[in-house]
Coordinates of C-alpha atoms in Angstrom, one line a residue:
Chain A
M7 CA -74.1 80.2 3.2
N8 CA -73.6 81.6 -0.2
V9 CA -73.3 78.7 -2.7
V10 CA -72.8 79.3 -6.4
I11 CA -73.3 76.8 -9.2
I12 CA -71.3 77.9 -12.3
K13 CA -73.7 78.3 -15.2
Y14 CA -72.4 77.1 -18.6
N15 CA -73.4 75.0 -21.5
A16 CA -73.5 71.7 -19.8
G17 CA -76.2 69.4 -18.4
N18 CA -77.2 68.5 -14.8
I19 CA -77.1 72.0 -13.4
Q20 CA -80.8 71.7 -12.4
S21 CA -80.1 68.3 -10.7
V22 CA -77.4 69.8 -8.6
L23 CA -79.6 72.8 -7.7
F24 CA -82.4 70.4 -6.6
A25 CA -80.0 68.2 -4.6
L26 CA -78.9 71.3 -2.7
E27 CA -82.5 72.2 -2.1
R28 CA -83.1 68.8 -0.6
I29 CA -80.4 69.5 2.0
G30 CA -81.8 73.0 2.7
I31 CA -79.5 75.1 0.6
N32 CA -80.7 77.7 -2.0
A33 CA -77.8 78.0 -4.4
T34 CA -77.4 80.6 -7.1
V35 CA -76.8 79.5 -10.7
T36 CA -74.7 82.2 -12.4
D37 CA -71.9 82.9 -14.8
D38 CA -71.3 86.4 -13.3
P39 CA -67.6 86.6 -12.3
L40 CA -68.3 88.9 -9.3
L41 CA -71.0 86.6 -7.9
I42 CA -68.8 83.5 -8.4
Q43 CA -65.8 85.2 -6.7
A44 CA -67.9 86.3 -3.8
A45 CA -69.3 82.8 -3.1
D46 CA -68.4 80.8 0.0
K47 CA -68.5 77.6 -2.0
V48 CA -68.5 77.1 -5.8
I49 CA -69.8 74.0 -7.6
F50 CA -68.7 73.4 -11.2
P51 CA -71.0 70.7 -12.5
G52 CA -71.3 69.3 -16.0
V53 CA -72.4 66.6 -18.2
G54 CA -71.5 66.9 -21.8
E55 CA -68.6 67.1 -24.2
A56 CA -65.2 68.5 -23.2
S57 CA -64.2 70.7 -26.2
T58 CA -67.6 72.4 -26.5
A59 CA -67.6 73.1 -22.8
M60 CA -64.0 74.5 -22.8
R61 CA -64.8 76.7 -25.8
Y62 CA -67.8 78.1 -24.0
L63 CA -65.7 78.8 -20.8
K64 CA -62.9 80.5 -22.7
E65 CA -65.3 82.7 -24.7
R66 CA -66.6 84.1 -21.4
E67 CA -63.2 84.0 -19.7
L68 CA -64.6 81.7 -17.1
D69 CA -61.5 79.5 -17.6
K70 CA -59.1 82.0 -15.9
L71 CA -61.7 82.8 -13.3
I72 CA -62.3 79.2 -12.2
I73 CA -58.6 78.4 -11.6
S74 CA -58.1 81.7 -9.7
L75 CA -60.8 80.8 -7.1
Q76 CA -59.7 80.7 -3.5
Q77 CA -62.7 79.2 -1.8
P78 CA -63.6 75.5 -1.9
V79 CA -64.6 74.4 -5.5
L80 CA -66.2 71.1 -6.3
G81 CA -66.1 69.9 -9.9
I82 CA -68.6 67.2 -10.7
C83 CA -68.2 64.7 -13.6
L84 CA -67.3 66.8 -16.7
G85 CA -66.5 69.6 -14.2
M86 CA -63.9 67.4 -12.6
Q87 CA -62.5 66.4 -15.9
L88 CA -62.2 70.0 -17.1
L89 CA -60.1 70.8 -14.0
C90 CA -57.5 68.3 -15.3
D91 CA -54.7 69.1 -17.8
Y92 CA -56.0 67.5 -20.9
S93 CA -58.9 65.4 -22.2
E94 CA -58.7 62.8 -25.1
E95 CA -62.3 63.7 -25.8
N96 CA -61.8 65.7 -29.0
D97 CA -58.2 66.4 -28.1
T98 CA -59.0 69.2 -25.6
P99 CA -56.6 71.1 -23.5
C100 CA -58.3 71.7 -20.1
L101 CA -57.9 74.1 -17.1
G102 CA -54.8 72.4 -15.7
M103 CA -55.6 72.6 -12.0
F104 CA -54.9 68.9 -11.6
D105 CA -51.7 69.1 -13.5
K106 CA -50.3 66.1 -15.3
V107 CA -53.7 64.4 -15.0
W108 CA -55.0 63.3 -18.4
I109 CA -58.5 62.3 -19.2
R110 CA -58.5 59.1 -21.3
K111 CA -61.2 57.1 -23.0
F112 CA -62.3 53.8 -21.6
K113 CA -61.1 51.0 -23.8
A114 CA -62.6 47.6 -23.1
A115 CA -61.3 44.3 -24.4
D116 CA -64.5 42.7 -23.2
P117 CA -67.6 43.8 -25.2
Q118 CA -69.7 43.0 -22.1
L119 CA -68.2 46.1 -20.5
K120 CA -70.3 48.8 -22.0
I121 CA -69.0 52.3 -22.6
P122 CA -70.0 54.7 -21.1
Q123 CA -70.1 53.3 -17.7
I124 CA -73.7 53.9 -16.5
G125 CA -74.9 53.0 -13.1
W126 CA -73.8 52.4 -9.5
N127 CA -70.3 51.5 -8.6
T128 CA -68.3 51.6 -5.4
I129 CA -65.7 54.2 -4.2
T130 CA -62.7 53.1 -2.1
G131 CA -59.5 54.5 -0.6
L132 CA -61.5 57.5 0.6
K133 CA -59.4 60.5 1.9
T134 CA -60.0 64.0 3.1
G135 CA -63.0 65.7 4.8
L136 CA -65.0 65.4 1.6
F137 CA -65.7 61.8 2.6
T138 CA -66.4 62.3 6.3
S139 CA -69.0 59.8 7.5
I140 CA -69.1 58.1 4.1
E141 CA -68.2 54.4 4.3
E142 CA -65.6 52.7 2.2
K143 CA -67.2 50.9 -0.7
S144 CA -70.2 53.2 -0.7
Y145 CA -72.2 53.1 -3.9
C146 CA -72.3 56.2 -6.1
Y147 CA -73.9 56.9 -9.5
F148 CA -71.6 57.2 -12.5
V149 CA -72.2 58.2 -16.1
H150 CA -69.0 58.6 -18.1
G151 CA -67.0 57.3 -21.0
Y152 CA -63.7 59.0 -20.1
Y153 CA -61.7 58.7 -16.9
A154 CA -58.8 60.2 -14.9
G155 CA -56.0 57.8 -14.0
T156 CA -54.7 57.6 -10.4
S157 CA -52.2 60.2 -9.2
D158 CA -51.0 62.1 -6.1
Y159 CA -54.3 64.0 -6.3
T160 CA -56.4 60.9 -6.0
I161 CA -58.7 60.9 -2.9
A162 CA -61.0 58.0 -4.1
T163 CA -60.8 55.2 -6.6
T164 CA -63.2 53.1 -8.5
D165 CA -62.8 50.0 -10.6
Y166 CA -64.3 49.8 -14.1
I167 CA -62.2 48.2 -16.8
Q168 CA -59.3 49.5 -14.7
L169 CA -58.7 51.3 -11.4
Y170 CA -59.1 55.1 -11.9
S171 CA -59.7 58.2 -9.8
S172 CA -63.3 58.8 -8.8
A173 CA -62.3 61.8 -6.8
L174 CA -59.3 64.3 -6.9
K175 CA -58.1 67.1 -4.6
K176 CA -55.5 69.8 -4.9
N177 CA -55.5 72.7 -2.5
N178 CA -59.1 74.2 -2.5
F179 CA -60.1 72.2 -5.6
Y180 CA -62.1 69.0 -5.3
G181 CA -63.4 66.9 -8.1
V182 CA -65.7 63.9 -8.2
Q183 CA -66.3 61.7 -11.3
F184 CA -69.7 60.4 -10.0
H185 CA -72.8 62.4 -9.4
P186 CA -73.3 63.2 -5.7
E187 CA -76.6 64.9 -6.7
K188 CA -77.9 61.5 -7.8
S189 CA -76.1 59.2 -5.4
A190 CA -78.7 58.7 -2.7
K191 CA -77.5 59.1 0.9
A192 CA -73.8 58.9 0.2
G193 CA -74.1 61.7 -2.3
E194 CA -76.1 63.8 0.1
Q195 CA -73.5 63.3 2.8
L196 CA -70.7 64.3 0.3
L197 CA -72.5 67.5 -0.6
K198 CA -73.0 68.3 3.1
N199 CA -69.3 67.6 3.7
F200 CA -68.3 69.9 0.9
L201 CA -70.5 72.7 2.2
S202 CA -68.9 72.4 5.6
L203 CA -65.3 72.4 4.4
S204 CA -63.2 75.3 5.7
L205 CA -59.9 76.4 4.2
Chain B
M30 CA -67.9 46.6 -9.5
L31 CA -70.6 48.1 -11.6
T32 CA -73.9 46.8 -10.4
K33 CA -77.0 45.6 -12.2
R34 CA -79.8 48.1 -11.8
I35 CA -83.3 47.5 -10.6
I36 CA -85.7 50.1 -12.1
P37 CA -89.3 50.4 -11.1
C38 CA -91.4 52.0 -13.8
L39 CA -94.4 54.2 -13.0
D40 CA -97.0 54.7 -15.7
I41 CA -98.6 58.1 -15.2
K42 CA -102.1 59.0 -16.3
D43 CA -103.6 62.3 -15.2
G44 CA -101.0 62.7 -12.5
R45 CA -101.7 59.2 -10.9
T46 CA -99.7 56.0 -11.2
V47 CA -101.6 53.3 -13.2
K48 CA -100.9 49.8 -14.3
G49 CA -102.5 47.6 -16.9
T50 CA -101.9 44.4 -18.8
N51 CA -100.5 44.8 -22.3
F52 CA -101.1 48.5 -22.1
V53 CA -104.9 48.1 -21.4
Q54 CA -107.1 47.5 -18.4
L55 CA -105.6 50.3 -16.2
R56 CA -105.6 50.0 -12.4
D57 CA -104.9 52.9 -10.1
A58 CA -101.6 52.4 -8.2
G59 CA -101.3 55.5 -6.2
D60 CA -99.5 58.9 -6.0
P61 CA -96.4 58.9 -8.1
V62 CA -94.3 61.1 -5.8
E63 CA -95.2 59.0 -2.7
L64 CA -94.4 55.8 -4.6
A65 CA -91.2 57.2 -6.0
M66 CA -90.0 58.1 -2.5
R67 CA -90.9 54.7 -1.2
Y68 CA -88.8 53.1 -4.0
C69 CA -85.9 55.3 -3.2
E70 CA -86.0 54.3 0.5
E71 CA -86.2 50.6 -0.5
G72 CA -83.1 50.8 -2.7
A73 CA -84.3 51.2 -6.3
D74 CA -81.4 52.2 -8.5
E75 CA -83.3 54.4 -10.8
L76 CA -86.9 55.3 -11.7
V77 CA -88.7 55.6 -15.0
F78 CA -91.9 57.6 -15.3
L79 CA -93.9 57.1 -18.4
D80 CA -96.7 59.5 -19.1
I81 CA -99.3 57.6 -21.0
T82 CA -101.8 60.5 -21.4
A83 CA -99.2 62.8 -22.9
T84 CA -101.6 65.1 -24.7
T85 CA -100.3 68.6 -25.4
E86 CA -102.7 70.1 -22.8
K87 CA -101.4 67.7 -20.1
R88 CA -97.7 68.3 -20.7
K89 CA -97.7 71.3 -18.4
T90 CA -99.0 69.0 -15.6
L91 CA -96.2 66.6 -16.4
A92 CA -93.5 69.3 -16.1
K93 CA -94.9 70.2 -12.7
L94 CA -94.9 66.6 -11.6
V95 CA -91.3 66.1 -12.8
R96 CA -90.3 69.1 -10.7
D97 CA -92.1 67.7 -7.7
I98 CA -90.3 64.3 -8.2
A99 CA -86.9 66.0 -8.6
T100 CA -87.2 67.9 -5.4
H101 CA -88.1 64.7 -3.5
I102 CA -85.8 61.9 -4.8
N103 CA -82.0 61.5 -4.8
I104 CA -81.5 58.9 -7.5
P105 CA -81.6 59.3 -11.3
F106 CA -84.9 59.3 -13.1
T107 CA -86.1 59.1 -16.7
V108 CA -89.3 60.6 -18.1
G109 CA -91.0 59.4 -21.2
G110 CA -94.3 59.6 -23.1
G111 CA -95.3 62.0 -25.9
I112 CA -91.9 63.6 -26.4
N113 CA -91.6 64.9 -29.9
S114 CA -89.1 67.7 -30.0
R115 CA -86.0 69.3 -28.5
E116 CA -88.3 71.8 -26.8
D117 CA -90.2 69.0 -25.0
V118 CA -87.0 67.6 -23.7
S119 CA -85.7 71.0 -22.7
V120 CA -88.7 71.5 -20.5
L121 CA -88.4 68.2 -18.7
L122 CA -84.6 68.5 -18.1
E123 CA -85.1 72.0 -16.8
N124 CA -87.6 70.6 -14.3
G125 CA -85.1 68.1 -13.1
A126 CA -85.4 64.9 -15.2
D127 CA -82.0 63.2 -15.6
K128 CA -82.9 61.4 -18.8
I129 CA -85.8 61.3 -21.2
S130 CA -87.1 58.4 -23.3
I131 CA -88.5 58.5 -26.7
N132 CA -90.2 55.8 -28.6
T133 CA -92.7 56.4 -31.4
S134 CA -91.3 59.8 -32.2
A135 CA -87.8 58.2 -32.7
V136 CA -89.3 55.7 -35.2
R137 CA -91.2 58.5 -37.0
N138 CA -88.1 60.8 -37.0
P139 CA -84.8 59.0 -36.3
G140 CA -82.9 62.3 -36.7
L141 CA -84.5 63.3 -33.4
I142 CA -82.1 60.9 -31.6
D143 CA -79.1 62.7 -33.2
E144 CA -80.5 66.1 -32.4
L145 CA -81.2 65.3 -28.7
A146 CA -77.8 63.5 -28.3
K147 CA -76.0 66.5 -29.8
N148 CA -77.8 69.1 -27.7
F149 CA -78.2 67.4 -24.4
G150 CA -75.6 64.6 -24.5
S151 CA -76.2 60.9 -25.1
Q152 CA -76.3 60.3 -21.3
C153 CA -79.8 61.7 -21.1
V154 CA -81.2 60.1 -24.2
V155 CA -82.9 56.7 -23.7
V156 CA -84.6 55.1 -26.7
A157 CA -87.4 52.8 -25.8
I158 CA -88.1 50.0 -28.2
D159 CA -91.3 48.0 -28.0
A160 CA -90.8 44.6 -29.7
K161 CA -93.3 42.0 -30.8
I162 CA -93.0 38.8 -32.8
I163 CA -94.7 39.3 -36.2
N164 CA -94.3 36.6 -38.8
D165 CA -91.7 34.9 -36.6
K166 CA -89.5 38.0 -36.4
W167 CA -89.0 40.4 -33.5
T168 CA -90.4 43.5 -35.0
V169 CA -90.6 47.1 -33.6
V170 CA -94.1 48.3 -32.7
T171 CA -95.2 51.8 -31.8
H172 CA -98.1 53.7 -30.2
G173 CA -98.0 51.5 -27.1
G174 CA -97.9 48.3 -29.2
R175 CA -100.8 49.1 -31.4
T176 CA -98.9 50.0 -34.6
P177 CA -96.5 47.5 -36.3
T178 CA -93.6 48.9 -38.3
T179 CA -91.3 47.3 -40.9
L180 CA -88.3 47.6 -38.6
L181 CA -86.6 44.6 -37.2
T182 CA -85.7 45.0 -33.5
I183 CA -81.9 44.3 -33.8
D184 CA -81.5 46.6 -36.8
W185 CA -83.3 49.4 -35.0
A186 CA -81.3 48.9 -31.8
K187 CA -78.1 49.2 -33.8
E188 CA -79.3 52.3 -35.6
V189 CA -80.4 54.1 -32.4
A190 CA -77.1 53.3 -30.7
A191 CA -75.2 54.6 -33.7
R192 CA -77.3 57.8 -33.7
G193 CA -76.4 58.5 -30.1
S194 CA -78.9 56.9 -27.8
G195 CA -77.2 56.5 -24.4
E196 CA -79.3 53.5 -23.3
I197 CA -82.0 51.2 -24.8
L198 CA -85.1 50.3 -22.9
L199 CA -86.3 47.1 -24.6
T200 CA -89.9 46.0 -23.8
S201 CA -91.2 42.7 -25.1
M202 CA -94.9 43.2 -25.9
E203 CA -95.1 39.4 -25.9
N204 CA -94.1 39.3 -22.2
D205 CA -95.4 42.6 -20.8
G206 CA -98.0 42.1 -18.2
T207 CA -97.8 38.3 -18.3
K208 CA -95.5 37.8 -15.2
N209 CA -94.1 34.8 -17.1
G210 CA -90.5 36.2 -17.3
F211 CA -88.6 38.5 -19.5
A212 CA -87.9 37.9 -23.2
L213 CA -84.4 36.4 -22.9
D214 CA -83.7 35.7 -26.5
I215 CA -84.3 39.2 -27.9
T216 CA -82.7 40.9 -24.9
K217 CA -79.6 38.9 -25.3
A218 CA -79.5 39.4 -29.0
V219 CA -79.8 43.2 -28.6
S220 CA -77.3 43.4 -25.8
K221 CA -74.7 41.5 -27.8
S222 CA -75.2 43.6 -30.9
I223 CA -74.7 47.1 -29.3
N224 CA -72.2 48.6 -26.9
V225 CA -74.7 50.7 -24.9
P226 CA -76.6 49.5 -21.8
V227 CA -79.8 47.6 -22.3
I228 CA -82.7 47.9 -19.8
A229 CA -84.9 44.8 -20.1
S230 CA -88.6 45.3 -19.6
G231 CA -91.8 43.2 -19.7
G232 CA -92.7 40.0 -18.0
A233 CA -91.2 40.1 -14.5
G234 CA -93.2 38.0 -12.1
T235 CA -90.7 36.3 -9.8
M236 CA -87.3 37.0 -8.4
E237 CA -85.9 34.1 -10.5
H238 CA -86.9 36.0 -13.6
F239 CA -84.4 38.8 -12.6
T240 CA -81.6 36.2 -12.2
E241 CA -82.4 34.9 -15.7
I242 CA -82.3 38.3 -17.4
F243 CA -79.0 39.2 -15.8
K244 CA -77.3 35.8 -16.1
M245 CA -78.7 34.5 -19.3
A246 CA -79.5 37.6 -21.3
D247 CA -76.7 40.1 -20.3
A248 CA -79.2 42.8 -19.5
D249 CA -77.6 45.8 -17.7
A250 CA -80.8 46.7 -15.9
A251 CA -84.2 45.3 -15.4
L252 CA -87.4 47.2 -15.3
A253 CA -90.8 46.2 -13.8
A254 CA -93.9 47.9 -12.6
S255 CA -96.8 46.0 -11.1
I256 CA -94.9 43.5 -9.0
F257 CA -93.3 46.5 -7.2
H258 CA -96.4 48.7 -7.0
F259 CA -98.6 46.0 -5.6
K260 CA -95.8 44.8 -3.3
E261 CA -95.7 41.3 -4.8
I262 CA -91.9 41.6 -4.7
A263 CA -90.1 44.0 -2.3
I264 CA -87.0 45.6 -3.7
P265 CA -84.8 44.8 -0.6
D266 CA -85.8 41.1 -0.8
L267 CA -85.1 41.1 -4.5
K268 CA -81.6 42.6 -4.1
K269 CA -80.7 40.3 -1.3
Y270 CA -81.8 37.3 -3.4
L271 CA -79.8 38.6 -6.4
A272 CA -76.7 39.1 -4.2
E273 CA -77.0 35.5 -3.1
Q274 CA -77.1 34.5 -6.8
K275 CA -73.8 36.3 -7.2
I276 CA -75.2 39.1 -9.2
P277 CA -73.6 42.4 -8.3
V278 CA -76.3 44.7 -6.9
R279 CA -76.2 47.9 -4.8
I280 CA -77.4 47.0 -1.3

């Protein structure tokens, strides 16, 4: 299986690479359009800031390439957020695959609720083959200060400050807010599920 | 619901796990990768590796160890010890560390926090603060507790949060190694004064101590070393106990 991780100026690419290695997959990290287009599966990771990441993608015309992809694509964390319409993080227009989905900043009335959310939280309302063999209320590892509200694209939800989308799907595009590469057994299962998706 | 995290800490010297009392009297506690894998299996939420040799010559060994850990464990881990620059951080992140922690170097050069947060994101920058009571005031100490500073712990915590630290690892040098419980007062004071998660460290000896630090001091995570290494408390037992105390934990 030919798995490509899109290389750009965002963190956690190595972590994703190692997580795939642990399940026996040697992925290629690249920003070469031809290699990305030729892949069986594409992972669009990311930890970082939205406007900087979008600028980088545009400069290399990766923005158009990503939304034109036909094979299964998995956006992780910032990768998922960038697949949405817009992010409040530095007022950033994003790729628009998950249309009408806006990324908003967590606002907590209770100072006990720290922002960003860092740590293990549960995922519920699991839909689609991405969550095959993953139990409702499984724990996943989250690190984020911005969130996607719920919509028709929601395939998993999580509760922190309010209920929000912890996973989205539209056509061949999947996105997860948590880090499957760091989410122990549930995360490993999700990566395996993604790799075995067919169109 | 977001859970409270249990974080075993592995002090690393020359590639082995060691543990001492108040940073001295080191005992060998085994192979770090093996121990890390055991903790993963047992349900640890995260791991912290602190390289206490951290000389320039040894740093290459650390990078190799980090890579070895990254290829074996599937939960987040932080690496600290002797990190002085963006380049040091870059090497560790490239080898698979999720977060890095800085301590003495942040006190010496607070701008380093901003630089790291800007370049790698706040999510991977943990500032470790070692605190000790000096003249009745919780004061920041550095160099593994040997060097006092003029900084007050609360002021420093506010400053590092403002500069972009994603989390604060707060160790009470008064409690570290004593097994008499965490420092509740300073942990609570720090947690209340900043809006980033606080990891409490130093003094864990019983399961009740964990209940206290979560319920009475608002810690977001608790870190301990020897009680886990020497199997005085097993992580699954601890989590079961905390769940019974109505503390949200990942089981």
